[in-house]
Short mmCIF file of C-alpha atoms and ligand atoms in Angstrom, two decimals:
data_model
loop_
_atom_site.label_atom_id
_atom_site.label_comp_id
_atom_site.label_asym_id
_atom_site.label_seq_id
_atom_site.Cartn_x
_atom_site.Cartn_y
_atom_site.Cartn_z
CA UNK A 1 7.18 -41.83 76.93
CA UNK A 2 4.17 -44.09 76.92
CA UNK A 3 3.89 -47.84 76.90
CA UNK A 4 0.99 -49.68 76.58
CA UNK A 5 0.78 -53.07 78.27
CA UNK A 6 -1.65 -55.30 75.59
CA UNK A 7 -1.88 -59.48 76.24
CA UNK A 8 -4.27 -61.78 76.03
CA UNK A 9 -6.67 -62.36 79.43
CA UNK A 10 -5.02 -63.72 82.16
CA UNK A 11 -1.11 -63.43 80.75
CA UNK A 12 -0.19 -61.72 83.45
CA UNK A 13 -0.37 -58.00 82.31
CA UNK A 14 -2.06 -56.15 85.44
CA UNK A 15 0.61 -58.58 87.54
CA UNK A 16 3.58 -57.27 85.02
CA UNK A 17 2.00 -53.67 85.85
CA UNK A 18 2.67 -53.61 89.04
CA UNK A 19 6.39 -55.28 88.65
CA UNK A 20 6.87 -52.31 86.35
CA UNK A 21 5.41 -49.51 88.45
CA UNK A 22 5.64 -50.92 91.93
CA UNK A 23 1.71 -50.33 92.36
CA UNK A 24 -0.76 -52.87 94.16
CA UNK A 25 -3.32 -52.98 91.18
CA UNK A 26 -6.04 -55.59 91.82
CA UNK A 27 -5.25 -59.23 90.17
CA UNK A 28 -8.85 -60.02 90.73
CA UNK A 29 -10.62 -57.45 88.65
CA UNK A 30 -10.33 -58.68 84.79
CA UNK A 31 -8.96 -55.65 82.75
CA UNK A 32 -12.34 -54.20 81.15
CA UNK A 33 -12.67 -54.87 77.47
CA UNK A 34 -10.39 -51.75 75.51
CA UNK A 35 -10.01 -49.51 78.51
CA UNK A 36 -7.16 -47.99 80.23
CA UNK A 37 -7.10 -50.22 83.72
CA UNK A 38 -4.63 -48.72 85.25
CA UNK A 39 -2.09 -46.29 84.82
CA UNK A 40 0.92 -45.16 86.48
CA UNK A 41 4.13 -42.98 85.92
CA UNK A 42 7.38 -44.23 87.29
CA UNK A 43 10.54 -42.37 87.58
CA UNK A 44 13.28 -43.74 85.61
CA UNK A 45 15.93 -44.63 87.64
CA UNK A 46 19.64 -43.53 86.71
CA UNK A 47 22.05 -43.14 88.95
CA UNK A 48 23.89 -40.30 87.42
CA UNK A 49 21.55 -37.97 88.91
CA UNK A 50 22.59 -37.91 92.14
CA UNK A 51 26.06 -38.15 91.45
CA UNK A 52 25.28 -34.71 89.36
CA UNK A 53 22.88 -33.81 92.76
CA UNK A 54 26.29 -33.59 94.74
CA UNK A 55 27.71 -30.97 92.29
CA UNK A 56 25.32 -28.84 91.87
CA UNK A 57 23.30 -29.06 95.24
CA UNK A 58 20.24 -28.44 93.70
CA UNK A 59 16.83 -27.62 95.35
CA UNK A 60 15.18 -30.96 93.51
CA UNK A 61 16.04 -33.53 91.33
CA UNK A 62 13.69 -35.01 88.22
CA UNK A 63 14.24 -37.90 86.81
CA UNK A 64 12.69 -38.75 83.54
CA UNK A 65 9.27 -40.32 83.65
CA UNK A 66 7.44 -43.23 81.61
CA UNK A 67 3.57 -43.22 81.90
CA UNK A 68 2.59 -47.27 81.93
CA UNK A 69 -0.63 -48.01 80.68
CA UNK A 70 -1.90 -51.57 81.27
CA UNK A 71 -5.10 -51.78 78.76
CA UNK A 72 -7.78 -54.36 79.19
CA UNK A 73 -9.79 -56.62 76.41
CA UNK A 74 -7.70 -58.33 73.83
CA UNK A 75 -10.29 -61.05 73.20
CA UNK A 76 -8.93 -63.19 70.34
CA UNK A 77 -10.58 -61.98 67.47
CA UNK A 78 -10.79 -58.26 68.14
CA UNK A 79 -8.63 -57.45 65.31
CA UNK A 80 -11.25 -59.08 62.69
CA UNK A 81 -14.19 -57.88 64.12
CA UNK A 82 -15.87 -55.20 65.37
CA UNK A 83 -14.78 -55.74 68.97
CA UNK A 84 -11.84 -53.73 67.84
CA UNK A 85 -13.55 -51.11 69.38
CA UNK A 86 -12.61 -47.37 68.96
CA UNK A 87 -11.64 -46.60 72.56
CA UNK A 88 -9.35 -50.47 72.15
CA UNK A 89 -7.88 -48.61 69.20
CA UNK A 90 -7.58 -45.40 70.20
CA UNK A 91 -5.90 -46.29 73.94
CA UNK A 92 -3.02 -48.29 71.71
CA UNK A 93 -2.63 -46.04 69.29
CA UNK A 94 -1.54 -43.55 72.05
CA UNK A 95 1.10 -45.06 73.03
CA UNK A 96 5.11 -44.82 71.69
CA UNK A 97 5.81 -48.31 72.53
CA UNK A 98 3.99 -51.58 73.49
CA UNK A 99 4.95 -54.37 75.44
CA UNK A 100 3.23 -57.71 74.78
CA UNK A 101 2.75 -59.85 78.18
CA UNK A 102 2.72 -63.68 76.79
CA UNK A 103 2.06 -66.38 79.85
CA UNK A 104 4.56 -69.34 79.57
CA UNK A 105 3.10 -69.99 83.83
CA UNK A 106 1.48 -72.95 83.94
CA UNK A 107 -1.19 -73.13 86.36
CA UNK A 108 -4.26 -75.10 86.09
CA UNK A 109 -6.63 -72.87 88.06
CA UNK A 110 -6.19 -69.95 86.25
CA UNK A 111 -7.77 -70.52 82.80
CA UNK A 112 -5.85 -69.59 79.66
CA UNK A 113 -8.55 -68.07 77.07
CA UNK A 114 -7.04 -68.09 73.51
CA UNK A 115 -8.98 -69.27 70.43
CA UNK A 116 -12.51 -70.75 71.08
CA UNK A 117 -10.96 -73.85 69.30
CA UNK A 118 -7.57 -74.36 70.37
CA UNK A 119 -7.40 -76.74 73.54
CA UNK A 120 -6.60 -74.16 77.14
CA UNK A 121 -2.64 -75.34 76.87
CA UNK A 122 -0.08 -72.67 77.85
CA UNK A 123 1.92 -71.93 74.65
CA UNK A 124 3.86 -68.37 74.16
CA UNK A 125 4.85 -69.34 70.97
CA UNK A 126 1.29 -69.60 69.53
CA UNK A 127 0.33 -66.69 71.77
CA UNK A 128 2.77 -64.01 69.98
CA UNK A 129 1.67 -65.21 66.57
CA UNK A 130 -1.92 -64.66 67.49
CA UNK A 131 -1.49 -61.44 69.56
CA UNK A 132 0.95 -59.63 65.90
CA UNK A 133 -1.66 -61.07 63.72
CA UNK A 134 -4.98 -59.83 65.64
CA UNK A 135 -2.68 -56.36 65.54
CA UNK A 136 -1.93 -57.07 61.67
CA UNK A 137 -5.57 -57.14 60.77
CA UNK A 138 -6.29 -54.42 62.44
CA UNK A 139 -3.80 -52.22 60.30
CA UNK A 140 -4.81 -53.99 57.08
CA UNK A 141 -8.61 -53.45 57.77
CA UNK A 142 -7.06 -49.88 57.72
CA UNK A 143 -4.86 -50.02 54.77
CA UNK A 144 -7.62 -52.05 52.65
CA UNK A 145 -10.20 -49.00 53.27
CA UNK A 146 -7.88 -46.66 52.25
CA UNK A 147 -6.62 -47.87 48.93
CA UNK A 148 -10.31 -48.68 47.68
CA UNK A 149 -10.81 -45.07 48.57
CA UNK A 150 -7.74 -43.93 46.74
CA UNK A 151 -9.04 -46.00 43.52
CA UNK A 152 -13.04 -45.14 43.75
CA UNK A 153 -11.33 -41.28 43.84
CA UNK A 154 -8.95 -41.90 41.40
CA UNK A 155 -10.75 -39.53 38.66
CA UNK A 156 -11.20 -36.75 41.15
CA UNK A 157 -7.95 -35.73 41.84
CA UNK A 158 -6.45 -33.00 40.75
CA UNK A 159 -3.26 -32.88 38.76
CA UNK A 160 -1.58 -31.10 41.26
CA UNK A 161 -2.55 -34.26 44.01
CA UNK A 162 -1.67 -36.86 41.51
CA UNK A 163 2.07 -37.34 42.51
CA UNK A 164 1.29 -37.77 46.66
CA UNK A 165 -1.53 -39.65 45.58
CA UNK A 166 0.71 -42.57 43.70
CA UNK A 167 3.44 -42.40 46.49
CA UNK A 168 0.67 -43.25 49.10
CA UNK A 169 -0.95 -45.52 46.96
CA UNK A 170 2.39 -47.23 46.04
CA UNK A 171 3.52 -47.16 50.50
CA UNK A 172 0.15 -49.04 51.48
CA UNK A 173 0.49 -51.74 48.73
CA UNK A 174 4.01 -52.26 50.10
CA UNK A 175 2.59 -52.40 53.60
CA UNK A 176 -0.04 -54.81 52.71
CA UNK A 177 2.40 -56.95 51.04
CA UNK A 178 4.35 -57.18 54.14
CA UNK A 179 1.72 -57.45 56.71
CA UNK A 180 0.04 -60.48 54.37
CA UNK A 181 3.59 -62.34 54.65
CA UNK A 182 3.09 -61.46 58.47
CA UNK A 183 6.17 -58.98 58.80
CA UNK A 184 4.60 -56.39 60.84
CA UNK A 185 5.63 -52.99 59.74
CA UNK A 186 8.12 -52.06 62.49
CA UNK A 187 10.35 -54.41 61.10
CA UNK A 188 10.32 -52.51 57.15
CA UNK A 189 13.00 -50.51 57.24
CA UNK A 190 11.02 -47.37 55.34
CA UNK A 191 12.39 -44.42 54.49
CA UNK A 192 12.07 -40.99 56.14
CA UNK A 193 9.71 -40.08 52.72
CA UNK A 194 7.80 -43.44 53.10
CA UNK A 195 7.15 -43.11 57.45
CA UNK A 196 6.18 -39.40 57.13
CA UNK A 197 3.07 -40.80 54.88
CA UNK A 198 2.47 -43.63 56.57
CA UNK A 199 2.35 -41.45 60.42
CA UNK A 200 -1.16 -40.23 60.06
CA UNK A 201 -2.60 -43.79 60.13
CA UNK A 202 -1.16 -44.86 63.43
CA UNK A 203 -0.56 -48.26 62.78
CA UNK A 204 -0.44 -50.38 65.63
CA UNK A 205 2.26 -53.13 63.94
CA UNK A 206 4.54 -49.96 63.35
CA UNK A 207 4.79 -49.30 66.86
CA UNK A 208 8.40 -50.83 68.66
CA UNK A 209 7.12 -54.01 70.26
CA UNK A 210 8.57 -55.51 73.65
CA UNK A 211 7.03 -59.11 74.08
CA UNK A 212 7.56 -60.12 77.70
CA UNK A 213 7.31 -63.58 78.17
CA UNK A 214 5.53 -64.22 82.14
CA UNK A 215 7.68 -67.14 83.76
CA UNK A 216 6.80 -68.64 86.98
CA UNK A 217 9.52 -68.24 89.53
CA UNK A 218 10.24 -72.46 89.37
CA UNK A 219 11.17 -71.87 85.91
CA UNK A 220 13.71 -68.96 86.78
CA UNK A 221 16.41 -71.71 85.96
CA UNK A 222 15.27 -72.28 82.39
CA UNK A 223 14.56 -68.52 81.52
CA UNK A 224 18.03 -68.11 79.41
CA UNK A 225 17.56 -70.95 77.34
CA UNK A 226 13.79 -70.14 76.68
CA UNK A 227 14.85 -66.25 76.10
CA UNK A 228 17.27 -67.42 73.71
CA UNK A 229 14.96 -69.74 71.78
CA UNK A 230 12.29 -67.22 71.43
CA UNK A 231 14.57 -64.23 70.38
CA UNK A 232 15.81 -66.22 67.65
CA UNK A 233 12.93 -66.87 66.11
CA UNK A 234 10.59 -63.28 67.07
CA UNK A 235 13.90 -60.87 67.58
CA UNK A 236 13.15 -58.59 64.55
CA UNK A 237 14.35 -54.85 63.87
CA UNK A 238 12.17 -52.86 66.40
CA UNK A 239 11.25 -56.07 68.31
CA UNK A 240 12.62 -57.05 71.47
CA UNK A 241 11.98 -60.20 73.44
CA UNK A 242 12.71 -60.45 77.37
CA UNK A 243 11.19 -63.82 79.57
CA UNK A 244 10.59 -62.40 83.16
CA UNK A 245 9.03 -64.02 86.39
CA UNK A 246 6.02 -61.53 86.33
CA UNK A 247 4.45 -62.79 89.91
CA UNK A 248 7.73 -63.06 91.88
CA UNK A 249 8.50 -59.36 90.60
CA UNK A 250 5.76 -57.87 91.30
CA UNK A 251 5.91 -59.12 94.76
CA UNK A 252 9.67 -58.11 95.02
CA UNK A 253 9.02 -54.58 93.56
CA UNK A 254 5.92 -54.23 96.04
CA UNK A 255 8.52 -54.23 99.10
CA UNK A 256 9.51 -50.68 100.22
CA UNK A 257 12.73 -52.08 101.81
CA UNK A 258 15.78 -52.10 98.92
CA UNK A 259 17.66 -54.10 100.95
CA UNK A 260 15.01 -56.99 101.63
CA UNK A 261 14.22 -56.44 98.12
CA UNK A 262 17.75 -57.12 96.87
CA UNK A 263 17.47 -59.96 99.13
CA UNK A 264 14.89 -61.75 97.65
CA UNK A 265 16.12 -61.02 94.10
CA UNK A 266 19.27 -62.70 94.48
CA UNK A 267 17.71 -66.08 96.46
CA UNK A 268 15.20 -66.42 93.15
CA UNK A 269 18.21 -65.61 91.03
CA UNK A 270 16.88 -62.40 89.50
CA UNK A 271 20.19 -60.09 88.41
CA UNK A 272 18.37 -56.99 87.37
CA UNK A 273 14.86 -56.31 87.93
CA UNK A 274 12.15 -56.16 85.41
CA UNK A 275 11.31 -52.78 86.36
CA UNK A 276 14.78 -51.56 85.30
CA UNK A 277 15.28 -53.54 82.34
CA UNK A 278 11.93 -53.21 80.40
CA UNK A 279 13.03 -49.02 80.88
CA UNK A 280 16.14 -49.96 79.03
CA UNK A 281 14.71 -52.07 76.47
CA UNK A 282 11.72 -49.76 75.87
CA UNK A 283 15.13 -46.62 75.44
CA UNK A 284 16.80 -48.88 73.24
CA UNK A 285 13.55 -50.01 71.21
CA UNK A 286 13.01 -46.66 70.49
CA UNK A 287 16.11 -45.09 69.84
CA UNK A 288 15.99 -42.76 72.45
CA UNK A 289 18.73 -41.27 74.92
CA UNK A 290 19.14 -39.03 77.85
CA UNK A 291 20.50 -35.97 78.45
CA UNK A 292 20.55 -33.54 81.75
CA UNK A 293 20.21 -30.01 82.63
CA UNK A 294 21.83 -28.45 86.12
CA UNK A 295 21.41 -25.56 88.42
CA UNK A 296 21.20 -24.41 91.65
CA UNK A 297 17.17 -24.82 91.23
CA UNK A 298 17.03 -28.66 90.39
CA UNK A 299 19.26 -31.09 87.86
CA UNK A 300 16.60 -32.79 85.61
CA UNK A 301 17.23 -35.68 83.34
CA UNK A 302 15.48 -35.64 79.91
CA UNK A 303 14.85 -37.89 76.81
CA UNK A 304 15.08 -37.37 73.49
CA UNK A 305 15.94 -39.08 70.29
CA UNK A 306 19.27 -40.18 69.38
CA UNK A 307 20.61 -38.33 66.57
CA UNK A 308 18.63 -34.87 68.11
CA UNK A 309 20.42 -31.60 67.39
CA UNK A 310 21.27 -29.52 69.96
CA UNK A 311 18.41 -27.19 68.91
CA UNK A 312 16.12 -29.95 68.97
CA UNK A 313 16.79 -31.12 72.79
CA UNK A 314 16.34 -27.26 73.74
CA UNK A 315 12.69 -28.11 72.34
CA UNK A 316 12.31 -30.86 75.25
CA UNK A 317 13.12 -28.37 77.57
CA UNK A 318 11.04 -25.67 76.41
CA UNK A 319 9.40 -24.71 72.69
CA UNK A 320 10.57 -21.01 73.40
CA UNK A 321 14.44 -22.19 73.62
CA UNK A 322 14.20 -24.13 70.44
CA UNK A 323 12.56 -21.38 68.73
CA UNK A 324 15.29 -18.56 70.22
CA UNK A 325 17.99 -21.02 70.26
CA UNK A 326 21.67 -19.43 70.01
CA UNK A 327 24.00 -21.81 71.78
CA UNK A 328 24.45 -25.01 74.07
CA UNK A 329 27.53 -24.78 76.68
CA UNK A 330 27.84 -28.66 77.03
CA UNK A 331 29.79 -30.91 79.10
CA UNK A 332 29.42 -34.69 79.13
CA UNK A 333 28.84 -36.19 82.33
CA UNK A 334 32.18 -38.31 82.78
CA UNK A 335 34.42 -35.15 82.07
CA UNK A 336 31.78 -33.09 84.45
CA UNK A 337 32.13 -35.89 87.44
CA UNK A 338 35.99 -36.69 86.67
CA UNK A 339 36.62 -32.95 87.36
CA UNK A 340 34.38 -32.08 89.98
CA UNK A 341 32.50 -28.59 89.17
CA UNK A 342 31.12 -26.82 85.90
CA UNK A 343 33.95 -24.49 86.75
CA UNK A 344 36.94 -27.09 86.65
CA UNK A 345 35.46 -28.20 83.49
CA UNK A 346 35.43 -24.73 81.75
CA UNK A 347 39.16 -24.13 83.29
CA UNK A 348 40.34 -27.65 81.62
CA UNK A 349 38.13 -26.87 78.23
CA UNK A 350 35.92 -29.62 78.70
CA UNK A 351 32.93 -27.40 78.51
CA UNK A 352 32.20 -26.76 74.99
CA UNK A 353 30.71 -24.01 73.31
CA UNK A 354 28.30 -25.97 70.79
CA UNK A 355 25.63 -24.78 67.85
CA UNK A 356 22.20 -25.81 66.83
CA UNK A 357 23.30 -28.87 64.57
CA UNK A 358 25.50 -30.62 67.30
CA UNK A 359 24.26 -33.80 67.94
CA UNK A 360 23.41 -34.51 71.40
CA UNK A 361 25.55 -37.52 73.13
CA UNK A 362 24.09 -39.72 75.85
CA UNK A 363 24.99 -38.63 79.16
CA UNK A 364 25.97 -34.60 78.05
CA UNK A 365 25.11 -31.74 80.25
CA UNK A 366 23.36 -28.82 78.39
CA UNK A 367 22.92 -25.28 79.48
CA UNK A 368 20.82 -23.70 76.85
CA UNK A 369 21.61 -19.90 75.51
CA UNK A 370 18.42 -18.74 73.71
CA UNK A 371 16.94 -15.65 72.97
CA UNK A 372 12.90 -14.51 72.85
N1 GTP B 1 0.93 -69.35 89.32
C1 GTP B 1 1.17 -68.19 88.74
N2 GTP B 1 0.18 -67.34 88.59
C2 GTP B 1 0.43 -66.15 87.99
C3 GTP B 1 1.71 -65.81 87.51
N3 GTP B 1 1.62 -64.60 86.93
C4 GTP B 1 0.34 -64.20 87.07
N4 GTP B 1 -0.38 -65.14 87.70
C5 GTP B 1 -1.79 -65.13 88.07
O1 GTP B 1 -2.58 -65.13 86.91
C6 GTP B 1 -3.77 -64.39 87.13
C7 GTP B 1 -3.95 -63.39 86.05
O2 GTP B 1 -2.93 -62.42 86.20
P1 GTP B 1 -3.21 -60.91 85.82
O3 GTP B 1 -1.95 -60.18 86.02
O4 GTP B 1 -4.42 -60.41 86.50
O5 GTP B 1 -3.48 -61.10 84.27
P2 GTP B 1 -4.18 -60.09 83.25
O6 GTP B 1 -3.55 -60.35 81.93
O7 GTP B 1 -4.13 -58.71 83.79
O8 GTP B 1 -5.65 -60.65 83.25
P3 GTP B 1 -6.98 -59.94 82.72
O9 GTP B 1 -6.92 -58.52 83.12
O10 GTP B 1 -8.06 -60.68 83.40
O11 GTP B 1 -6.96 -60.16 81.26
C8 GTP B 1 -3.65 -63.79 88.53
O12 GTP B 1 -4.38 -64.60 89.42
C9 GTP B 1 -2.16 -63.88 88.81
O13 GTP B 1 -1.89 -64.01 90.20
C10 GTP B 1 2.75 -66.76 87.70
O14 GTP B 1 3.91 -66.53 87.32
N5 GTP B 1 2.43 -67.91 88.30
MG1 MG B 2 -5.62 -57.33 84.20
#
């Protein structure tokens, strides 16, 4: 999975970077205009795999990973202009989820650059509206291209084209629509027909959307009611809105002692870190689950859709066990930990025999019979 962190300068998104990935990424540098800043994969933490570790002893254990990407350069106005650049446009586009940093710290010596004309006051409110709308235009610039394309064409296409032709046609006027009443188009609930034409455009408003709001730490005390305020009004499907103490968690997740570090979250009055609960939110945002494998060579967690088949999670593992897929043996995790070993599970039927179309539960152990 990748996320893209995206803000405008100064909100806080190489200091949110680090929170996330427990790296010690310069503050000082300025993100460069559309490039990739810094990146980092993190593990993602779930404690069911070494609980699984102790049954099956393996040689290793893999977590899942999320690649974070914390990309430089959202001037305001890049959406309208040309300063959208291609490598800007390209870097987003990459990623399966983004996560919006929006400063609500208020600190006079860092200046807050937003609009050329709006006065340098710290306002997240005003932020998220201009942040979804710079990534609006950029999908309407798209969509605008495309359907004077579709109409200067319109006598060239062959009979055969005509139908696809009308069903695009008909999607992008429905996007445009939407985007124009600024609904961004992860909140359009399409259809499977309507997303598989809209895919090859990559559009950056149909992309799940985190916004993090950056607290200081002195307003750790009003974070619920300000969460609560600004979910109500920006919580839409595929949107998710979290307030976090960006500085204050970076500095805590920079600490390689847990203990100190569990310290320090409970005398700021953090219950669960940032690092853990953007992973969760970013799962949730996009639908997606885990499931584990488990041998004597390693136990590996892996992520997939929810709603997979069976057939289809044996493709995470491996393209050859999809394509020579016969059966799953699976077990969920609570029967497999209740019961102690695969063994007591297949003596108490609580490891299944299961076919291509079973769909895959959070938390089940798969052993994948295939054939090549
Ligand atoms: N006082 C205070 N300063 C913060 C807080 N969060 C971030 N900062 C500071 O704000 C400045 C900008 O933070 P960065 O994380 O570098 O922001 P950025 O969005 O990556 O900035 P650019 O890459 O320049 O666009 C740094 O000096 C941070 O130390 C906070 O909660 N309180
Ligand atoms: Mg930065």
């Amino acid at each position: 999975m990748q996320v893209a962190i995206i803000g405008l300068p100064t909100s806080g998104k190489t200091t949110v970077f680090n929170a996330l990935t427990r790296a010690h990424a310069d503050l000082n540098i300025h993100s460069p205009a559309g490039m990739e800043a810094n990146v980092a994969v993190v593990k993602v933490p779930d404690a069911r795999l070494s609980k699984l570790a102790s049954i099956f002893k393996p040689k290793r254990i893999v977590p899942a990973d999320i690649t974070y990407v914390d990309i430089g350069g959202f001037a305001v106005g890049f959406g309208q202009t040309e300063g959208f650049s291609g490598q800007l446009l390209s870097n987003v586009q990459k990623a399966d989820t983004l996560v919006q940093v929006v400063r609500a710290f208020v600190d006079p010596t860092i200046p807050h650059i937003t609009l050329p004309h709006t006065e340098e006051t710290v306002d997240p409110e005003r932020d998220i509206t201009t942040l979804d709308m710079e990534l609006a235009f950029s999908d309407l610039g798209i969509i605008e291209r495309r359907l004077e394309r579709i109409r200067d064409s319109q006598h060239k296409v062959k009979p055969t084209e005509r139908a696809a032709y009308e069903l695009e046609a008909a999607v992008l006027a429905k996007l445009k629509s939407a985007l124009e009443a600024d609904t961004p188009i992860r909140a359009l609930n399409l259809s499977d027909e309507e997303d598989k034409v809209i895919r090859p455009f990559q559009f950056l408003t149909a992309k799940p959307m985190l916004v993090l709001v950056n607290i200081h730490e002195s307003q750790i005390p009003e974070a619920g009611d300000l969460e609560a305020r600004l979910r109500q009004k920006h919580v839409r499907p595929r949107t998710e809105v979290a307030v976090v103490p960006g500085k204050v968690e970076m500095e805590i997740a920079q600490l390689d002692d847990e203990e100190l570090a569990a310290e320090f979250r409970q005398s700021v009055g953090i219950t669960e870190s940032a690092l853990g609960r953007v992973i969760r939110l970013c799962y949730h945002l996009l639908g997606y689950l885990s499931f584990f494998t488990g041998g004597p060579d390693e136990v590996r967690a892996w992520t997939i859709r929810k709603g997979a088949s069976a057939q289809k999670a044996a493709g995470a593992i491996h393209s050859d066990m999809e394509r020579g897929f016969i059966r799953a043996e699976v077990v969920h995790y609570d029967d497999l930990t209740r019961v102690g070993s695969l063994a007591e599970a297949r003596k108490q039927g609580l490891l299944r025999l299961e076919g291509k179309n079973y769909v895959v539960k959070d938390g089940d152990l798969l052993t994948v019979l295939f054939n090549v």
